[in-house]
């Protein structure tokens, strides 16, 4: 169940989200051919800890890393390791941050070097569908309105939504439903 948050709780969630966004900006600069997903994980963990926060994923249901690093065909929850990024790959980096007990969580997909047209389209359509969904993230609309807008946009562009991995609420718990 998603519990309505106080102004103070929302502020703490914003700060967790801000740290998360800064971690994405930092890791984006490190993504290039020849880097391992384990190196990206270490850099993000060090960054989050430098902000007096904690990586939310590490140890969560036994997850061994601070980020999820899903390369190419991996849909979600890729475990960082010795995999070396290659020119033409795309990588989804999912980062979770706990700041004073509140969670920030976001995933972004990045190109590695030069990517092909289809991979670039996937990234662009994903971004476009995100903003289509945001249009319905306000009072008077339901979660299903957001989902419908995203799915409609994605399918119009010839892609599909992986229905089992479409998001979750956050707060003091990683997955608030």
Coordinates of C-alpha atoms in Angstrom, one line a residue:
X1 CA 0.0 0.0 0.0
X2 CA 1.2 3.5 -0.8
X3 CA 0.9 5.7 2.2
X4 CA 0.3 9.5 1.8
X5 CA 3.5 11.3 2.8
X6 CA 3.9 14.4 4.9
X7 CA 5.7 17.5 3.5
X8 CA 8.9 16.5 5.4
X9 CA 8.8 12.9 4.0
X10 CA 8.3 14.3 0.5
X11 CA 11.3 16.5 1.0
X12 CA 13.5 13.5 2.1
X13 CA 12.3 11.6 -0.9
X14 CA 13.2 14.5 -3.1
X15 CA 16.7 14.6 -1.7
X16 CA 17.1 10.8 -2.2
X17 CA 15.9 11.4 -5.8
X18 CA 18.3 14.3 -6.2
X19 CA 21.2 12.1 -5.1
X20 CA 20.0 9.4 -7.5
X21 CA 19.9 11.9 -10.4
X22 CA 23.4 13.1 -9.5
X23 CA 24.6 9.5 -9.5
X24 CA 23.2 9.0 -13.0
X25 CA 25.0 12.2 -14.2
X26 CA 28.2 10.9 -12.8
X27 CA 28.0 7.3 -14.1
X28 CA 26.9 8.5 -17.6
X29 CA 30.4 10.0 -18.0
X30 CA 32.0 6.7 -17.2
X31 CA 30.1 4.6 -19.7
X32 CA 32.3 3.7 -22.6
X33 CA 33.8 0.7 -24.4
X34 CA 36.2 -1.2 -22.2
X35 CA 34.6 -0.4 -18.8
X36 CA 33.1 -3.3 -16.8
X37 CA 29.7 -3.2 -15.1
X38 CA 31.5 -3.9 -11.8
X39 CA 33.5 -0.7 -12.2
X40 CA 30.3 1.3 -12.8
X41 CA 28.8 -0.3 -9.7
X42 CA 31.8 0.6 -7.5
X43 CA 31.7 4.2 -8.8
X44 CA 28.0 4.6 -8.0
X45 CA 28.3 3.1 -4.6
X46 CA 31.2 5.4 -3.7
X47 CA 29.3 8.4 -5.0
X48 CA 26.1 7.6 -3.0
X49 CA 28.0 7.0 0.2
X50 CA 29.9 10.3 -0.3
X51 CA 26.5 12.0 0.0
X52 CA 25.8 10.4 3.4
X53 CA 23.3 8.0 1.7
X54 CA 23.1 4.3 1.2
X55 CA 22.8 2.2 -2.0
X56 CA 19.2 0.8 -1.7
X57 CA 19.7 -2.3 -3.8
X58 CA 22.8 -3.8 -2.1
X59 CA 21.5 -6.6 0.1
X60 CA 17.9 -6.1 -0.8
X61 CA 16.5 -9.6 -1.1
X62 CA 20.1 -10.8 -1.3
X63 CA 21.0 -8.6 -4.3
X64 CA 24.8 -8.3 -4.3
X65 CA 25.4 -4.9 -5.9
X66 CA 24.6 -1.2 -5.6
X67 CA 23.2 -0.9 -9.2
X68 CA 21.4 -3.0 -11.7
X69 CA 23.3 -3.0 -14.9
X70 CA 21.4 -4.6 -17.8
X71 CA 23.2 -4.8 -21.1
X72 CA 21.4 -5.1 -24.5
X73 CA 18.8 -7.9 -24.2
X74 CA 18.8 -8.1 -20.4
X75 CA 15.5 -6.5 -19.4
X76 CA 16.1 -5.6 -15.8
X77 CA 18.0 -6.5 -12.6
X78 CA 21.3 -7.3 -14.3
X79 CA 24.0 -8.0 -11.7
X80 CA 27.2 -6.0 -12.3
X81 CA 30.3 -8.1 -12.9
X82 CA 33.3 -8.6 -15.2
X83 CA 31.3 -8.0 -18.4
X84 CA 33.2 -5.5 -20.5
X85 CA 31.1 -2.9 -22.3
X86 CA 31.5 -2.9 -26.1
X87 CA 31.0 -0.2 -28.7
X88 CA 27.3 -0.5 -29.9
X89 CA 26.0 -1.9 -26.6
X90 CA 23.2 -0.1 -24.7
X91 CA 23.1 -0.4 -20.9
X92 CA 20.3 0.3 -18.5
X93 CA 21.5 1.5 -15.2
X94 CA 19.0 1.3 -12.3
X95 CA 20.1 3.2 -9.2
X96 CA 18.4 3.2 -5.8
X97 CA 19.4 5.5 -2.9
X98 CA 18.3 5.6 0.7
X99 CA 18.6 9.0 2.3
X100 CA 17.5 9.3 6.0
X101 CA 15.2 6.3 5.6
X102 CA 13.6 7.3 2.3
X103 CA 14.1 5.8 -1.1
X104 CA 15.0 7.4 -4.5
X105 CA 15.0 5.0 -7.5
X106 CA 15.4 5.5 -11.2
X107 CA 16.7 3.7 -14.3
X108 CA 18.1 5.2 -17.5
X109 CA 19.4 3.6 -20.6
X110 CA 22.7 4.8 -22.1
X111 CA 24.5 4.2 -25.4
X112 CA 28.0 2.7 -25.3
X113 CA 30.0 4.4 -28.0
X114 CA 28.2 4.4 -31.4
X115 CA 24.9 2.5 -31.4
X116 CA 22.8 1.4 -34.3
X117 CA 19.6 3.2 -35.5
X118 CA 17.2 0.6 -33.8
X119 CA 18.9 1.0 -30.4
X120 CA 18.8 4.8 -30.7
X121 CA 15.1 4.6 -31.6
X122 CA 14.5 2.4 -28.5
X123 CA 16.1 5.0 -26.3
X124 CA 14.2 7.9 -27.9
X125 CA 10.8 6.1 -27.8
X126 CA 11.4 5.2 -24.2
X127 CA 12.1 8.8 -23.3
X128 CA 9.1 10.0 -25.3
X129 CA 6.8 7.5 -23.6
X130 CA 8.0 8.6 -20.2
X131 CA 7.0 12.2 -20.9
X132 CA 3.7 11.0 -22.3
X133 CA 3.0 9.2 -19.1
X134 CA 4.1 12.3 -17.0
X135 CA 1.3 14.3 -18.6
X136 CA -1.2 12.1 -16.6
X137 CA 0.8 12.2 -13.3
X138 CA -1.4 14.7 -11.6
X139 CA -4.6 15.1 -9.6
X140 CA -7.7 13.7 -11.3
X141 CA -5.9 10.9 -13.1
X142 CA -5.3 7.3 -12.2
X143 CA -2.2 5.2 -12.4
X144 CA -3.8 3.3 -15.2
X145 CA -4.0 6.6 -17.2
X146 CA -0.3 6.9 -17.0
X147 CA 0.2 3.3 -18.0
X148 CA -2.1 3.6 -20.9
X149 CA -0.4 6.7 -22.2
X150 CA 3.0 5.0 -22.0
X151 CA 1.8 1.8 -23.7
X152 CA 0.0 3.7 -26.4
X153 CA 3.1 5.7 -27.3
X154 CA 5.4 2.7 -27.3
X155 CA 3.1 0.5 -29.4
X156 CA 2.5 3.4 -31.9
X157 CA 6.3 3.4 -32.5
X158 CA 6.4 -0.4 -33.1
X159 CA 7.8 -1.4 -29.7
X160 CA 6.1 -3.2 -26.8
X161 CA 6.0 -2.9 -23.0
X162 CA 7.3 -5.7 -20.8
X163 CA 4.3 -5.8 -18.5
X164 CA 5.9 -7.5 -15.5
X165 CA 8.5 -4.7 -15.1
X166 CA 6.6 -1.4 -15.4
X167 CA 7.4 0.3 -12.1
X168 CA 6.4 0.6 -8.5
X169 CA 5.8 3.0 -5.7
X170 CA 8.6 4.2 -3.3
X171 CA 8.8 5.7 0.1
X172 CA 10.3 4.1 3.1
X173 CA 10.1 0.7 1.3
X174 CA 11.6 -0.1 -2.0
X175 CA 8.3 -1.3 -3.5
X176 CA 5.2 0.4 -2.2
X177 CA 2.1 -0.8 -4.0

